[in-house]
Amino acid sequence: MKILITGGCGFIGGALIRKLLTTTDHEILNLDKFGYASDHSSIDQTINQLKTNKYKLFKIDLNNKNKLEEIIQNFEPDLIMHLAAESHVDRSIESPEHFIESNILGTFNLLESCRKFFDSLSIEKKSKFIFHHISTDEVFGSLGEKGRFSESTPYDPRSPYSASKASSDHLVRSWYHTYGLPVIVTNCSNNFGPWQFPEKLIPLVTLKAIHSEKIPIYGDGSNVRDWLFVEDHVDALILSAMKGEIGETYCIGGFGERTNLEVVEKICDILDDLTPKSFKHKDLISFVKDRKGHDQRYSINSEKIQSELNWEPKHSFDDGLLKTVEWYLKNENIFNTMQNN
Ligand code: NAD
């Protein structure tokens, strides 16, 4: 297959490309604008190990419509996996316009370029083409103590990030209903793992704790997220794209509901074991003013993808977190370089 991946220099896109290159013979084209959170060294390492020529990168913003159309027409993808997005809620509160540009207009341009390409295909090729849109559980809003999000939960986004992702989900589904573009949508809970840019909770806290710096926690730390190890998300993405049904949505959950405080304390416990200091890492915790409009709880019901596509995560939250903290201990310098770029 020829697979076009957008946002492949990001955290999840990078994990997806590494997995596809190491376990399949598919040809991969990665389109990424190479933003502040992008990194290519993980993919470089994989390419050097495998000595493969089945991978290409184009540095391009999805808002460069003409170039985007040309690249898609020339590459002739069988599958598009669309991950490119601005992804950090705090940044969306500070500068929402970047989220409108990338997540809404970027997705619109990609859909239009794909529609032109799709319309030019033979009937046989049309029957094989898939546009897979990768989204988040944050589009569903915020839960109280009970309940879980599922494919039929009404949308109720509350931050500029989640609203921009919700808009992109709606655009993708409307291109299916209106133009017959064969789409699949997945909505996943919070990911964690190696190579995540240290503005998100787990890498931020891990690096702060490694450097014995104060660890900031929003509010009282009671917000709950449903954590999923990134490699398990990648397996679910590949399964959905290859075996999922056109027009369908799959919710992907983590089976790892934890309050932010529990997550931070667990990271501290792991570091107490791996790199003991004269103080407990938990002593570094400091509660700071809550994020505006902070969603209280996310939780996903993954029964559909489990029963229809036979997916289940291979990592427990604790196993994934240990792997992640060990990785950040070994690779803390990578992020000094990225942040200075
Ligand atoms: P990330 O911020 O690490 O990476 C996003 C990548 O997209 C970056 O390399 C960036 O340069 C690229 N990009 C952004 N705007 C672009 C544009 N206009 N043109 C070209 N490239 C652009 O994000 P991530 O955590 O890897 O998330 C990937 C996708 O998965 C996003 O769509 C996100 O909404 C979704 N998602 C993330 C999580 C999570 O916990 N991280 C959970 C569920 C869904």
Short mmCIF file of C-alpha atoms and ligand atoms in Angstrom, two decimals:
data_model
loop_
_atom_site.label_atom_id
_atom_site.label_comp_id
_atom_site.label_asym_id
_atom_site.label_seq_id
_atom_site.Cartn_x
_atom_site.Cartn_y
_atom_site.Cartn_z
CA MET A 1 0.00 0.00 0.00
CA LYS A 2 0.95 3.63 -0.38
CA ILE A 3 0.16 5.44 2.85
CA LEU A 4 0.18 9.21 3.19
CA ILE A 5 0.53 10.32 6.82
CA THR A 6 0.05 13.92 7.92
CA GLY A 7 1.71 15.09 11.14
CA GLY A 8 4.19 12.21 11.09
CA CYS A 9 6.89 14.30 12.80
CA GLY A 10 4.71 14.58 15.91
CA PHE A 11 4.47 12.26 18.90
CA ILE A 12 1.79 9.81 17.67
CA GLY A 13 2.57 10.15 13.94
CA GLY A 14 6.24 9.31 14.63
CA ALA A 15 5.25 6.18 16.59
CA LEU A 16 2.88 5.19 13.78
CA ILE A 17 5.55 5.60 11.08
CA ARG A 18 8.16 3.66 13.10
CA LYS A 19 5.68 0.82 13.56
CA LEU A 20 4.66 0.73 9.88
CA LEU A 21 8.27 0.82 8.67
CA THR A 22 9.39 -1.96 10.99
CA THR A 23 6.43 -4.30 10.55
CA THR A 24 5.17 -3.80 6.96
CA ASP A 25 6.40 -3.15 3.42
CA HIS A 26 4.06 -0.22 2.84
CA GLU A 27 5.42 2.89 1.17
CA ILE A 28 5.09 5.92 3.47
CA LEU A 29 4.90 9.60 2.62
CA ASN A 30 4.96 11.94 5.62
CA LEU A 31 3.61 15.49 5.27
CA ASP A 32 4.41 17.79 8.17
CA LYS A 33 4.94 21.53 8.53
CA PHE A 34 7.62 20.75 11.10
CA GLY A 35 6.23 22.83 13.96
CA TYR A 36 7.68 23.44 17.43
CA ALA A 37 6.74 19.91 18.66
CA SER A 38 8.09 18.08 15.61
CA ASP A 39 11.06 15.79 15.65
CA HIS A 40 12.50 13.54 12.98
CA SER A 41 15.31 11.82 14.84
CA SER A 42 13.17 8.85 15.95
CA ILE A 43 12.24 8.14 12.32
CA ASP A 44 15.85 8.72 11.19
CA GLN A 45 17.01 6.08 13.69
CA THR A 46 14.49 3.57 12.31
CA ILE A 47 15.42 4.31 8.69
CA ASN A 48 19.13 3.92 9.45
CA GLN A 49 18.52 0.60 11.17
CA LEU A 50 16.31 -0.77 8.40
CA LYS A 51 18.16 0.87 5.50
CA THR A 52 14.77 1.32 3.84
CA ASN A 53 13.92 3.56 0.90
CA LYS A 54 10.18 3.16 1.46
CA TYR A 55 9.86 6.47 3.29
CA LYS A 56 9.74 10.11 2.19
CA LEU A 57 9.16 13.37 4.06
CA PHE A 58 7.71 16.58 2.62
CA LYS A 59 7.91 19.67 4.78
CA ILE A 60 4.61 21.35 3.96
CA ASP A 61 1.81 23.18 5.74
CA LEU A 62 -1.63 21.75 4.94
CA ASN A 63 -2.69 25.28 4.17
CA ASN A 64 -0.44 25.30 1.08
CA LYS A 65 -3.33 24.06 -1.05
CA ASN A 66 -1.69 23.94 -4.47
CA LYS A 67 1.37 22.06 -3.29
CA LEU A 68 -0.79 19.68 -1.25
CA GLU A 69 -2.91 18.80 -4.29
CA GLU A 70 0.17 18.22 -6.42
CA ILE A 71 1.79 15.93 -3.81
CA ILE A 72 -1.35 13.83 -3.43
CA GLN A 73 -1.87 13.50 -7.19
CA ASN A 74 1.77 12.46 -7.67
CA PHE A 75 1.97 10.02 -4.76
CA GLU A 76 -1.41 8.35 -5.49
CA PRO A 77 -2.08 7.11 -1.93
CA ASP A 78 -4.31 4.14 -1.10
CA LEU A 79 -4.71 5.33 2.46
CA ILE A 80 -4.44 8.72 4.15
CA MET A 81 -3.93 8.85 7.91
CA HIS A 82 -4.54 12.42 9.03
CA LEU A 83 -2.85 13.28 12.32
CA ALA A 84 -1.53 16.79 11.64
CA ALA A 85 -2.98 19.21 14.16
CA GLU A 86 -2.04 21.72 16.79
CA SER A 87 -2.55 19.59 19.87
CA HIS A 88 -1.91 21.44 23.13
CA VAL A 89 -4.95 22.78 25.02
CA ASP A 90 -3.00 25.50 26.89
CA ARG A 91 -1.63 26.88 23.62
CA SER A 92 -5.16 26.87 22.17
CA ILE A 93 -6.29 29.07 25.06
CA GLU A 94 -3.37 31.49 24.44
CA SER A 95 -3.49 31.53 20.61
CA PRO A 96 -6.67 29.94 19.24
CA GLU A 97 -6.10 31.18 15.68
CA HIS A 98 -3.34 28.60 15.04
CA PHE A 99 -5.83 25.87 15.93
CA ILE A 100 -8.44 27.23 13.55
CA GLU A 101 -5.83 27.45 10.78
CA SER A 102 -4.27 24.01 11.18
CA ASN A 103 -7.05 21.87 12.56
CA ILE A 104 -10.04 23.28 10.69
CA LEU A 105 -8.68 24.94 7.55
CA GLY A 106 -5.83 22.43 7.23
CA THR A 107 -8.32 19.54 7.37
CA PHE A 108 -10.62 21.31 4.91
CA ASN A 109 -7.75 21.72 2.41
CA LEU A 110 -6.73 18.11 2.83
CA LEU A 111 -10.31 16.93 2.29
CA GLU A 112 -10.68 19.02 -0.84
CA SER A 113 -7.36 17.77 -2.27
CA CYS A 114 -8.41 14.20 -1.48
CA ARG A 115 -11.81 14.69 -3.07
CA LYS A 116 -10.20 15.85 -6.34
CA PHE A 117 -7.81 12.92 -6.24
CA PHE A 118 -10.56 10.43 -5.34
CA ASP A 119 -12.81 11.65 -8.16
CA SER A 120 -9.98 10.99 -10.64
CA LEU A 121 -9.59 7.31 -9.59
CA SER A 122 -10.88 4.24 -11.42
CA ILE A 123 -13.83 2.41 -9.81
CA GLU A 124 -11.47 -0.32 -8.62
CA LYS A 125 -9.06 2.12 -6.99
CA LYS A 126 -11.96 4.08 -5.48
CA SER A 127 -13.16 0.92 -3.75
CA LYS A 128 -9.81 0.61 -1.97
CA PHE A 129 -9.19 4.24 -0.99
CA ILE A 130 -9.58 5.29 2.66
CA PHE A 131 -9.27 8.61 4.50
CA HIS A 132 -8.64 7.96 8.19
CA HIS A 133 -9.11 10.98 10.45
CA ILE A 134 -7.42 10.76 13.85
CA SER A 135 -9.22 12.65 16.61
CA THR A 136 -9.60 12.96 20.34
CA ASP A 137 -12.11 12.15 23.09
CA GLU A 138 -11.99 15.83 24.09
CA VAL A 139 -14.64 16.56 21.42
CA PHE A 140 -17.21 14.95 23.76
CA GLY A 141 -16.71 17.49 26.54
CA SER A 142 -16.41 16.72 30.22
CA LEU A 143 -17.86 13.93 32.39
CA GLY A 144 -18.89 13.91 36.05
CA GLU A 145 -17.95 11.07 38.33
CA LYS A 146 -19.88 8.49 36.31
CA GLY A 147 -20.35 7.53 32.66
CA ARG A 148 -18.13 6.97 29.64
CA PHE A 149 -17.92 8.45 26.15
CA SER A 150 -18.86 6.23 23.22
CA GLU A 151 -19.40 6.60 19.47
CA SER A 152 -22.95 7.90 20.06
CA THR A 153 -22.06 10.57 22.64
CA PRO A 154 -23.12 14.06 21.43
CA TYR A 155 -20.30 16.49 20.79
CA ASP A 156 -19.76 19.15 23.48
CA PRO A 157 -16.23 20.58 23.05
CA ARG A 158 -15.14 23.20 25.58
CA SER A 159 -11.65 24.41 24.65
CA PRO A 160 -10.48 26.02 21.40
CA TYR A 161 -8.43 22.82 20.82
CA SER A 162 -11.36 20.43 21.26
CA ALA A 163 -13.71 22.74 19.32
CA SER A 164 -11.26 22.82 16.41
CA LYS A 165 -10.94 19.02 16.47
CA ALA A 166 -14.74 18.67 16.69
CA SER A 167 -15.06 20.92 13.63
CA SER A 168 -12.57 18.80 11.73
CA ASP A 169 -14.48 15.60 12.67
CA HIS A 170 -17.71 17.17 11.35
CA LEU A 171 -16.01 18.24 8.12
CA VAL A 172 -14.62 14.74 7.57
CA ARG A 173 -18.01 13.08 8.12
CA SER A 174 -19.72 15.58 5.85
CA TRP A 175 -17.24 14.83 3.03
CA TYR A 176 -18.33 11.18 3.42
CA HIS A 177 -22.06 11.90 3.34
CA THR A 178 -21.96 14.66 0.72
CA TYR A 179 -19.18 13.59 -1.65
CA GLY A 180 -18.87 9.88 -0.91
CA LEU A 181 -15.25 10.19 0.28
CA PRO A 182 -14.59 6.89 2.13
CA VAL A 183 -13.70 7.95 5.67
CA ILE A 184 -13.04 6.35 9.04
CA VAL A 185 -12.82 8.44 12.23
CA THR A 186 -11.16 7.42 15.48
CA ASN A 187 -11.46 9.31 18.79
CA CYS A 188 -8.83 8.41 21.33
CA SER A 189 -8.13 9.27 24.95
CA ASN A 190 -4.91 10.84 26.29
CA ASN A 191 -1.71 9.21 25.00
CA PHE A 192 1.66 8.95 26.69
CA GLY A 193 5.00 7.35 25.84
CA PRO A 194 8.49 8.07 24.50
CA TRP A 195 9.09 11.10 22.25
CA GLN A 196 6.16 13.19 23.54
CA PHE A 197 6.99 16.89 23.60
CA PRO A 198 7.45 18.00 27.23
CA GLU A 199 4.55 20.41 27.42
CA LYS A 200 2.06 17.57 28.04
CA LEU A 201 1.53 16.33 31.61
CA ILE A 202 3.57 13.09 31.73
CA PRO A 203 6.78 14.21 29.96
CA LEU A 204 6.63 17.64 31.62
CA VAL A 205 6.36 16.18 35.11
CA THR A 206 8.94 13.46 34.42
CA LEU A 207 11.57 15.93 33.20
CA LYS A 208 10.86 18.42 35.99
CA ALA A 209 11.22 15.63 38.55
CA ILE A 210 14.42 14.30 36.92
CA HIS A 211 15.88 17.84 37.20
CA SER A 212 14.60 18.25 40.80
CA GLU A 213 12.46 21.22 39.73
CA LYS A 214 9.04 22.14 41.12
CA ILE A 215 6.27 20.02 39.58
CA PRO A 216 3.20 22.16 38.76
CA ILE A 217 -0.26 20.57 39.02
CA TYR A 218 -3.36 22.44 37.91
CA GLY A 219 -6.03 23.08 40.61
CA ASP A 220 -6.25 20.28 43.16
CA GLY A 221 -5.06 17.56 40.74
CA SER A 222 -8.46 15.84 40.74
CA ASN A 223 -9.03 15.98 36.95
CA VAL A 224 -9.29 12.47 35.51
CA ARG A 225 -7.87 11.29 32.19
CA ASP A 226 -8.09 7.84 30.56
CA TRP A 227 -4.41 7.20 29.71
CA LEU A 228 -3.31 5.00 26.81
CA PHE A 229 0.27 4.00 25.94
CA VAL A 230 1.03 5.39 22.48
CA GLU A 231 2.04 2.02 20.97
CA ASP A 232 -1.41 0.64 21.83
CA HIS A 233 -3.02 3.65 20.12
CA VAL A 234 -0.88 3.01 17.05
CA ASP A 235 -2.04 -0.64 16.93
CA ALA A 236 -5.65 0.56 17.14
CA LEU A 237 -5.06 3.09 14.34
CA ILE A 238 -3.55 0.52 11.99
CA LEU A 239 -6.37 -1.93 12.74
CA SER A 240 -9.06 0.72 12.20
CA ALA A 241 -7.52 1.87 8.91
CA MET A 242 -7.02 -1.68 7.57
CA LYS A 243 -10.09 -3.47 8.93
CA GLY A 244 -12.52 -0.72 9.94
CA GLU A 245 -15.77 -0.11 8.13
CA ILE A 246 -16.13 2.92 5.90
CA GLY A 247 -18.22 5.71 7.46
CA GLU A 248 -17.73 4.32 10.96
CA THR A 249 -16.25 5.86 14.10
CA TYR A 250 -14.20 3.94 16.65
CA CYS A 251 -13.59 5.20 20.18
CA ILE A 252 -10.24 4.12 21.60
CA GLY A 253 -9.83 4.21 25.37
CA GLY A 254 -6.97 3.66 27.72
CA PHE A 255 -8.38 1.46 30.51
CA GLY A 256 -6.14 3.67 32.63
CA GLU A 257 -8.34 6.24 34.39
CA ARG A 258 -6.24 8.21 36.87
CA THR A 259 -6.44 11.64 38.48
CA ASN A 260 -3.61 13.97 37.50
CA LEU A 261 -2.36 13.78 41.08
CA GLU A 262 -2.25 9.96 40.94
CA VAL A 263 -0.27 10.12 37.68
CA VAL A 264 2.23 12.59 39.10
CA GLU A 265 2.65 10.63 42.33
CA LYS A 266 3.26 7.43 40.38
CA ILE A 267 5.97 9.12 38.30
CA CYS A 268 7.55 10.32 41.56
CA ASP A 269 7.45 6.79 43.02
CA ILE A 270 9.12 5.36 39.90
CA LEU A 271 11.88 7.98 40.08
CA ASP A 272 12.36 7.34 43.82
CA ASP A 273 13.12 3.73 42.84
CA LEU A 274 15.22 4.40 39.73
CA THR A 275 17.16 7.48 40.87
CA PRO A 276 16.80 7.88 44.65
CA LYS A 277 17.62 11.36 46.01
CA SER A 278 17.98 12.78 49.52
CA PHE A 279 14.31 13.88 49.29
CA LYS A 280 11.14 12.25 47.95
CA HIS A 281 10.22 13.38 44.42
CA LYS A 282 6.65 14.00 45.69
CA ASP A 283 8.04 16.90 47.77
CA LEU A 284 8.50 18.79 44.47
CA ILE A 285 4.73 18.89 43.80
CA SER A 286 3.23 22.38 43.79
CA PHE A 287 -0.45 23.13 43.06
CA VAL A 288 -0.97 26.05 40.65
CA LYS A 289 -4.00 28.07 39.45
CA ASP A 290 -6.33 25.85 37.43
CA ARG A 291 -6.50 25.92 33.61
CA LYS A 292 -9.44 27.98 32.27
CA GLY A 293 -12.44 25.73 31.52
CA HIS A 294 -10.52 22.63 32.66
CA ASP A 295 -12.54 19.50 31.73
CA GLN A 296 -13.07 17.40 34.87
CA ARG A 297 -13.09 13.84 33.59
CA TYR A 298 -12.68 11.87 30.34
CA SER A 299 -13.38 8.19 30.05
CA ILE A 300 -13.92 6.06 26.96
CA ASN A 301 -16.00 2.98 26.34
CA SER A 302 -13.93 0.98 23.79
CA GLU A 303 -16.35 -1.94 23.41
CA LYS A 304 -16.94 -1.34 19.70
CA ILE A 305 -13.30 -1.50 18.59
CA GLN A 306 -12.71 -4.41 20.97
CA SER A 307 -15.58 -6.52 19.71
CA GLU A 308 -15.57 -5.55 16.02
CA LEU A 309 -11.84 -5.23 15.34
CA ASN A 310 -10.48 -7.36 18.17
CA TRP A 311 -8.27 -4.60 19.58
CA GLU A 312 -7.04 -4.44 23.10
CA PRO A 313 -4.13 -2.58 24.67
CA LYS A 314 -1.02 -4.63 25.44
CA HIS A 315 0.30 -2.31 28.14
CA SER A 316 -1.20 -1.63 31.54
CA PHE A 317 -0.93 1.99 32.67
CA ASP A 318 1.84 1.07 35.14
CA ASP A 319 3.92 -0.88 32.56
CA GLY A 320 3.60 1.91 30.00
CA LEU A 321 4.49 4.55 32.55
CA LEU A 322 7.59 2.68 33.71
CA LYS A 323 8.76 2.30 30.08
CA THR A 324 8.09 6.02 29.51
CA VAL A 325 9.94 7.28 32.60
CA GLU A 326 12.92 5.00 31.83
CA TRP A 327 12.98 6.39 28.29
CA TYR A 328 12.96 10.04 29.50
CA LEU A 329 15.77 9.28 31.95
CA LYS A 330 17.90 7.99 29.07
CA ASN A 331 16.91 10.66 26.57
CA GLU A 332 16.40 13.87 28.53
CA ASN A 333 18.93 15.75 26.34
CA ILE A 334 16.90 15.28 23.16
CA PHE A 335 14.37 17.77 24.47
CA ASN A 336 16.98 20.37 25.43
CA THR A 337 17.93 20.44 21.73
CA MET A 338 14.30 20.50 20.52
CA GLN A 339 13.31 23.31 22.88
CA ASN A 340 16.31 25.39 21.82
CA ASN A 341 15.48 25.06 18.11
P1 NAD B 1 1.88 16.62 18.10
O1 NAD B 1 1.60 18.03 18.44
O2 NAD B 1 2.96 15.89 18.80
O3 NAD B 1 2.18 16.50 16.53
C1 NAD B 1 1.38 17.11 15.56
C2 NAD B 1 2.19 17.24 14.27
O4 NAD B 1 1.34 17.84 13.30
C3 NAD B 1 3.43 18.15 14.42
O5 NAD B 1 4.59 17.51 13.91
C4 NAD B 1 3.06 19.39 13.60
O6 NAD B 1 4.17 20.00 12.96
C5 NAD B 1 2.08 18.82 12.59
N1 NAD B 1 1.17 19.86 12.08
C6 NAD B 1 0.36 20.67 12.82
N2 NAD B 1 -0.29 21.52 12.03
C7 NAD B 1 0.11 21.25 10.75
C8 NAD B 1 -0.21 21.82 9.48
N3 NAD B 1 -1.05 22.85 9.36
N4 NAD B 1 0.39 21.30 8.38
C9 NAD B 1 1.26 20.27 8.49
N5 NAD B 1 1.62 19.71 9.67
C10 NAD B 1 1.04 20.19 10.79
O7 NAD B 1 0.48 15.86 18.27
P2 NAD B 1 0.19 14.34 18.66
O8 NAD B 1 0.07 14.24 20.13
O9 NAD B 1 1.12 13.45 17.91
O10 NAD B 1 -1.29 14.19 18.07
C11 NAD B 1 -1.49 13.75 16.73
C12 NAD B 1 -2.98 13.72 16.44
O11 NAD B 1 -3.63 12.83 17.34
C13 NAD B 1 -3.67 15.07 16.58
O12 NAD B 1 -4.60 15.19 15.54
C14 NAD B 1 -4.37 14.99 17.93
O13 NAD B 1 -5.53 15.79 17.95
C15 NAD B 1 -4.70 13.50 18.00
N6 NAD B 1 -4.79 12.96 19.37
C16 NAD B 1 -3.78 13.18 20.26
C17 NAD B 1 -3.87 12.61 21.53
C18 NAD B 1 -2.76 12.81 22.54
O14 NAD B 1 -2.95 12.45 23.70
N7 NAD B 1 -1.59 13.31 22.18
C19 NAD B 1 -4.99 11.87 21.89
C20 NAD B 1 -5.99 11.66 20.93
C21 NAD B 1 -5.88 12.21 19.67
#
